[in-house]
Amino acid sequence: MRPITPAGIAAVLSCWAVPITGGAQAQVDGWQAGAIEKAQALHRESLPEDCTPEEEMAAAGDARIAYPLWFGEDGAARDALLVQFLCSEGAYNRSFVYVLVDQYGVASPVFFPSPVVEVRYAGGDPEAAVEGITITGTVDSRQVVNARYDPDSRTMEEYNKWRGLADAYSLTRWGFRDGRFQIMHFAVDASYDGKDNPQVLIERDIW
Protein backbone atom coordinates (compact mmCIF):
# COMPACT_ATOMS: atom_id res chain seq x y z
CA MET A 1 0.00 0.00 0.00
CA ARG A 2 1.55 3.27 -1.16
CA PRO A 3 0.99 6.48 0.83
CA ILE A 4 -0.36 9.31 -1.30
CA THR A 5 -0.97 12.99 -0.83
CA PRO A 6 -4.47 13.64 -2.24
CA ALA A 7 -4.76 16.57 -4.62
CA GLY A 8 -6.93 19.55 -3.89
CA ILE A 9 -6.74 19.19 -0.12
CA ALA A 10 -6.56 22.07 2.31
CA ALA A 11 -3.12 23.49 3.08
CA VAL A 12 -3.03 21.83 6.49
CA LEU A 13 -2.88 18.45 4.75
CA SER A 14 -0.30 19.39 2.13
CA CYS A 15 2.53 17.79 4.11
CA TRP A 16 0.62 14.67 5.12
CA ALA A 17 0.49 11.33 3.31
CA VAL A 18 -2.83 9.50 3.60
CA PRO A 19 -2.71 5.83 2.62
CA ILE A 20 -5.98 4.50 1.22
CA THR A 21 -6.99 0.92 2.04
CA GLY A 22 -7.44 -1.45 -0.87
CA GLY A 23 -5.05 0.53 -3.07
CA ALA A 24 -7.75 2.85 -4.45
CA GLN A 25 -7.47 6.62 -4.39
CA ALA A 26 -10.33 8.03 -2.37
CA GLN A 27 -11.56 11.56 -1.91
CA VAL A 28 -10.33 13.25 1.25
CA ASP A 29 -13.27 14.59 3.22
CA GLY A 30 -13.28 17.97 4.91
CA TRP A 31 -13.42 16.38 8.35
CA GLN A 32 -9.96 14.88 7.82
CA ALA A 33 -8.31 18.31 7.54
CA GLY A 34 -9.88 19.37 10.82
CA ALA A 35 -9.00 16.04 12.39
CA ILE A 36 -5.33 16.43 11.54
CA GLU A 37 -5.32 19.94 12.97
CA LYS A 38 -6.77 18.52 16.20
CA ALA A 39 -4.15 15.77 16.21
CA GLN A 40 -1.31 18.25 15.72
CA ALA A 41 -2.55 20.43 18.55
CA LEU A 42 -2.87 17.47 20.92
CA HIS A 43 0.55 16.19 19.89
CA ARG A 44 2.15 19.50 20.83
CA GLU A 45 0.33 19.53 24.17
CA SER A 46 1.03 15.90 25.11
CA LEU A 47 4.53 15.39 23.70
CA PRO A 48 6.35 12.84 25.91
CA GLU A 49 9.39 14.25 27.70
CA ASP A 50 11.79 11.97 25.84
CA CYS A 51 10.48 13.01 22.42
CA THR A 52 12.21 15.68 20.37
CA PRO A 53 10.01 18.55 19.12
CA GLU A 54 9.25 18.24 15.40
CA GLU A 55 10.91 21.51 14.48
CA GLU A 56 14.22 20.13 15.78
CA MET A 57 14.15 17.02 13.55
CA ALA A 58 14.88 17.35 9.84
CA ALA A 59 13.10 14.07 9.03
CA ALA A 60 9.91 14.86 10.95
CA GLY A 61 8.01 15.92 7.83
CA ASP A 62 8.79 12.69 6.01
CA ALA A 63 7.32 10.69 8.90
CA ARG A 64 3.91 12.39 8.85
CA ILE A 65 1.27 9.86 7.90
CA ALA A 66 -2.44 9.77 8.68
CA TYR A 67 -3.97 6.30 8.39
CA PRO A 68 -7.72 5.76 7.86
CA LEU A 69 -9.31 3.80 10.70
CA TRP A 70 -12.79 3.06 11.97
CA PHE A 71 -14.46 2.40 15.31
CA GLY A 72 -17.37 0.35 16.50
CA GLU A 73 -19.68 -2.27 15.12
CA ASP A 74 -20.65 -2.24 11.46
CA GLY A 75 -24.00 -0.62 12.19
CA ALA A 76 -22.53 2.14 14.33
CA ALA A 77 -19.03 2.53 12.94
CA ARG A 78 -17.42 5.95 12.72
CA ASP A 79 -14.44 7.05 10.69
CA ALA A 80 -11.18 8.12 12.27
CA LEU A 81 -7.54 8.82 11.51
CA LEU A 82 -4.51 7.32 13.21
CA VAL A 83 -2.01 10.17 12.95
CA GLN A 84 1.70 9.40 13.17
CA PHE A 85 4.43 11.72 14.50
CA LEU A 86 8.17 11.13 14.69
CA CYS A 87 9.33 11.12 18.32
CA SER A 88 13.05 10.36 18.16
CA GLU A 89 15.65 9.19 15.69
CA GLY A 90 18.86 7.34 16.50
CA ALA A 91 21.49 5.33 14.67
CA TYR A 92 19.31 2.23 14.22
CA ASN A 93 16.00 2.97 15.93
CA ARG A 94 13.27 5.51 15.18
CA SER A 95 10.34 5.92 17.52
CA PHE A 96 6.88 7.28 16.74
CA VAL A 97 3.86 8.40 18.72
CA TYR A 98 0.25 8.39 17.55
CA VAL A 99 -2.92 10.39 18.02
CA LEU A 100 -6.35 8.97 17.23
CA VAL A 101 -9.00 11.44 16.12
CA ASP A 102 -12.49 10.61 14.88
CA GLN A 103 -14.81 12.31 12.41
CA TYR A 104 -16.36 14.35 15.24
CA GLY A 105 -13.02 15.86 16.23
CA VAL A 106 -12.49 13.82 19.40
CA ALA A 107 -8.73 13.32 19.73
CA SER A 108 -6.75 11.19 22.16
CA PRO A 109 -3.15 9.97 22.48
CA VAL A 110 -2.70 6.29 21.65
CA PHE A 111 -1.15 3.91 24.17
CA PHE A 112 0.30 0.48 23.43
CA PRO A 113 0.48 -2.20 26.15
CA SER A 114 4.15 -3.19 26.20
CA PRO A 115 5.59 -6.12 28.19
CA VAL A 116 8.52 -5.54 30.52
CA VAL A 117 11.00 -8.40 30.60
CA GLU A 118 13.77 -9.67 32.82
CA VAL A 119 16.56 -11.55 31.05
CA ARG A 120 18.79 -14.01 32.91
CA TYR A 121 22.21 -14.62 31.39
CA ALA A 122 24.65 -17.34 32.38
CA GLY A 123 26.95 -15.94 35.03
CA GLY A 124 25.18 -12.59 34.78
CA ASP A 125 27.12 -11.82 31.59
CA PRO A 126 24.97 -10.30 28.79
CA GLU A 127 27.38 -11.76 26.24
CA ALA A 128 26.77 -15.28 27.59
CA ALA A 129 23.93 -17.70 26.88
CA VAL A 130 20.36 -16.76 27.79
CA GLU A 131 19.06 -18.88 30.67
CA GLY A 132 15.57 -17.43 30.74
CA ILE A 133 13.29 -14.54 29.84
CA THR A 134 10.41 -13.57 32.12
CA ILE A 135 7.66 -11.02 31.61
CA THR A 136 7.51 -9.04 34.85
CA GLY A 137 4.75 -6.59 33.94
CA THR A 138 3.17 -4.43 31.29
CA VAL A 139 3.34 -0.68 30.77
CA ASP A 140 1.23 1.54 28.54
CA SER A 141 3.72 3.11 26.16
CA ARG A 142 3.19 6.07 23.85
CA GLN A 143 6.17 5.22 21.69
CA VAL A 144 6.47 2.53 19.02
CA VAL A 145 10.01 1.78 17.84
CA ASN A 146 10.58 1.22 14.12
CA ALA A 147 6.82 1.16 13.72
CA ARG A 148 5.01 -0.43 10.82
CA TYR A 149 1.23 -0.08 10.56
CA ASP A 150 -1.02 -2.04 8.20
CA PRO A 151 -4.35 -0.22 7.64
CA ASP A 152 -5.99 -3.25 6.02
CA SER A 153 -5.51 -5.55 9.01
CA ARG A 154 -5.42 -2.73 11.61
CA THR A 155 -2.20 -4.09 13.09
CA MET A 156 0.81 -2.20 14.42
CA GLU A 157 4.25 -3.78 14.68
CA GLU A 158 7.29 -2.69 16.67
CA TYR A 159 10.80 -3.94 15.94
CA ASN A 160 13.05 -2.66 18.72
CA LYS A 161 16.70 -3.34 18.00
CA TRP A 162 18.88 -3.70 21.09
CA ARG A 163 21.98 -2.90 19.05
CA GLY A 164 22.82 -2.03 15.46
CA LEU A 165 23.61 -5.62 14.48
CA ALA A 166 19.96 -6.45 15.30
CA ASP A 167 20.82 -9.90 16.61
CA ALA A 168 19.10 -8.93 19.86
CA TYR A 169 15.68 -7.30 19.75
CA SER A 170 12.05 -7.41 20.76
CA LEU A 171 9.16 -7.72 18.31
CA THR A 172 5.64 -6.72 19.31
CA ARG A 173 2.42 -6.78 17.31
CA TRP A 174 -0.87 -5.17 18.31
CA GLY A 175 -4.32 -5.27 16.74
CA PHE A 176 -6.91 -2.50 16.95
CA ARG A 177 -10.15 -3.78 18.44
CA ASP A 178 -12.81 -2.29 20.74
CA GLY A 179 -11.32 1.17 20.32
CA ARG A 180 -7.80 0.31 21.48
CA PHE A 181 -4.66 -1.54 20.48
CA GLN A 182 -4.37 -4.97 22.08
CA ILE A 183 -1.26 -7.12 22.14
CA MET A 184 -1.27 -10.13 19.81
CA HIS A 185 2.36 -11.22 19.57
CA PHE A 186 5.50 -10.60 21.58
CA ALA A 187 8.90 -12.18 21.00
CA VAL A 188 12.38 -11.46 22.33
CA ASP A 189 15.80 -12.42 21.04
CA ALA A 190 17.99 -11.56 24.01
CA SER A 191 21.18 -13.30 22.87
CA TYR A 192 23.99 -11.22 21.41
CA ASP A 193 25.23 -14.13 19.31
CA GLY A 194 24.87 -12.84 15.75
CA LYS A 195 21.91 -15.16 15.14
CA ASP A 196 18.17 -14.66 14.79
CA ASN A 197 16.65 -16.91 17.46
CA PRO A 198 13.72 -15.17 19.21
CA GLN A 199 11.57 -16.71 21.93
CA VAL A 200 7.83 -16.14 21.53
CA LEU A 201 6.42 -15.11 24.90
CA ILE A 202 2.90 -14.02 23.88
CA GLU A 203 0.74 -15.32 21.05
CA ARG A 204 -2.98 -14.62 21.13
CA ASP A 205 -5.87 -14.17 18.73
CA ILE A 206 -7.93 -11.08 19.54
CA TRP A 207 -10.30 -11.35 16.60
C-alpha atoms as one frame of an Amber mdcrd trajectory, in Angstrom:
protein
   0.000   0.000   0.000   1.555   3.270  -1.159   0.994   6.479   0.830  -0.362
   9.312  -1.300  -0.967  12.993  -0.829  -4.465  13.638  -2.244  -4.757  16.573
  -4.622  -6.933  19.549  -3.891  -6.738  19.189  -0.116  -6.556  22.071   2.311
  -3.123  23.494   3.085  -3.035  21.834   6.492  -2.878  18.452   4.753  -0.301
  19.390   2.128   2.532  17.794   4.111   0.615  14.675   5.118   0.495  11.331
   3.314  -2.830   9.502   3.598  -2.714   5.826   2.619  -5.985   4.504   1.218
  -6.987   0.923   2.036  -7.435  -1.451  -0.865  -5.053   0.528  -3.071  -7.749
   2.850  -4.454  -7.468   6.622  -4.388 -10.332   8.027  -2.366 -11.559  11.565
  -1.912 -10.335  13.249   1.255 -13.271  14.591   3.220 -13.275  17.969   4.910
 -13.423  16.384   8.353  -9.958  14.884   7.819  -8.308  18.306   7.538  -9.878
  19.375  10.816  -8.998  16.042  12.394  -5.329  16.427  11.541  -5.320  19.943
  12.968  -6.767  18.524  16.196  -4.146  15.773  16.214  -1.307  18.250  15.716
  -2.547  20.427  18.552  -2.872  17.470  20.920   0.552  16.190  19.892   2.153
  19.500  20.830   0.328  19.529  24.170   1.027  15.905  25.109   4.531  15.393
  23.699   6.353  12.840  25.908   9.387  14.246  27.702  11.789  11.974  25.842
  10.477  13.006  22.421  12.212  15.683  20.369  10.011  18.551  19.117   9.251
  18.235  15.403  10.908  21.514  14.483  14.223  20.129  15.781  14.147  17.025
  13.547  14.878  17.351   9.838  13.097  14.072   9.031   9.915  14.860  10.948
   8.015  15.924   7.834   8.795  12.689   6.007   7.317  10.691   8.900   3.912
  12.390   8.855   1.273   9.858   7.900  -2.443   9.771   8.682  -3.972   6.303
   8.393  -7.720   5.761   7.860  -9.308   3.796  10.699 -12.786   3.056  11.965
 -14.459   2.397  15.313 -17.366   0.350  16.502 -19.676  -2.275  15.116 -20.648
  -2.236  11.461 -23.999  -0.624  12.192 -22.532   2.145  14.330 -19.027   2.530
  12.941 -17.420   5.946  12.723 -14.445   7.049  10.690 -11.183   8.122  12.266
  -7.542   8.824  11.505  -4.514   7.322  13.207  -2.011  10.165  12.950   1.700
   9.397  13.169   4.426  11.725  14.495   8.167  11.125  14.687   9.332  11.122
  18.315  13.046  10.361  18.158  15.654   9.189  15.691  18.859   7.338  16.500
  21.487   5.332  14.671  19.313   2.227  14.219  15.996   2.965  15.929  13.274
   5.512  15.178  10.337   5.924  17.523   6.884   7.276  16.738   3.858   8.397
  18.716   0.248   8.390  17.553  -2.918  10.392  18.023  -6.346   8.965  17.230
  -8.999  11.444  16.118 -12.489  10.613  14.882 -14.807  12.314  12.409 -16.363
  14.349  15.240 -13.021  15.864  16.231 -12.493  13.820  19.402  -8.728  13.322
  19.725  -6.752  11.190  22.159  -3.155   9.969  22.482  -2.698   6.294  21.652
  -1.147   3.911  24.172   0.295   0.485  23.426   0.478  -2.205  26.150   4.148
  -3.192  26.201   5.588  -6.121  28.189   8.523  -5.539  30.523  11.005  -8.404
  30.598  13.774  -9.666  32.824  16.556 -11.555  31.055  18.786 -14.010  32.909
  22.207 -14.620  31.390  24.655 -17.338  32.382  26.955 -15.944  35.025  25.184
 -12.588  34.777  27.120 -11.816  31.590  24.973 -10.296  28.792  27.382 -11.763
  26.237  26.769 -15.276  27.586  23.928 -17.702  26.876  20.364 -16.762  27.789
  19.063 -18.876  30.668  15.568 -17.434  30.742  13.290 -14.540  29.842  10.412
 -13.571  32.123   7.656 -11.018  31.608   7.509  -9.040  34.848   4.753  -6.587
  33.944   3.166  -4.432  31.289   3.340  -0.683  30.767   1.228   1.539  28.536
   3.722   3.107  26.159   3.189   6.069  23.850   6.173   5.221  21.686   6.469
   2.530  19.018  10.008   1.783  17.844  10.585   1.220  14.123   6.824   1.162
  13.721   5.007  -0.432  10.822   1.231  -0.084  10.564  -1.019  -2.043   8.201
  -4.347  -0.220   7.642  -5.985  -3.251   6.022  -5.506  -5.553   9.015  -5.415
  -2.730  11.606  -2.203  -4.090  13.091   0.805  -2.199  14.419   4.250  -3.778
  14.679   7.291  -2.688  16.670  10.805  -3.939  15.935  13.045  -2.661  18.722
  16.705  -3.335  18.003  18.876  -3.696  21.090  21.983  -2.904  19.054  22.824
  -2.034  15.462  23.608  -5.618  14.477  19.958  -6.448  15.296  20.821  -9.902
  16.610  19.102  -8.929  19.863  15.683  -7.297  19.745  12.046  -7.411  20.761
   9.163  -7.723  18.313   5.635  -6.717  19.314   2.422  -6.779  17.305  -0.875
  -5.172  18.313  -4.315  -5.270  16.744  -6.908  -2.501  16.945 -10.150  -3.777
  18.440 -12.807  -2.291  20.743 -11.319   1.173  20.325  -7.800   0.310  21.477
  -4.655  -1.538  20.483  -4.368  -4.975  22.076  -1.265  -7.118  22.136  -1.266
 -10.131  19.812   2.356 -11.223  19.572   5.501 -10.599  21.583   8.897 -12.184
  20.997  12.375 -11.464  22.332  15.798 -12.416  21.036  17.995 -11.560  24.012
  21.175 -13.301  22.875  23.988 -11.221  21.407  25.226 -14.126  19.309  24.875
 -12.842  15.754  21.911 -15.156  15.137  18.174 -14.662  14.786  16.649 -16.909
  17.461  13.721 -15.173  19.207  11.571 -16.713  21.933   7.834 -16.142  21.526
   6.419 -15.113  24.902   2.905 -14.016  23.879   0.739 -15.319  21.048  -2.982
 -14.621  21.129  -5.874 -14.171  18.726  -7.932 -11.076  19.537 -10.304 -11.355
  16.595
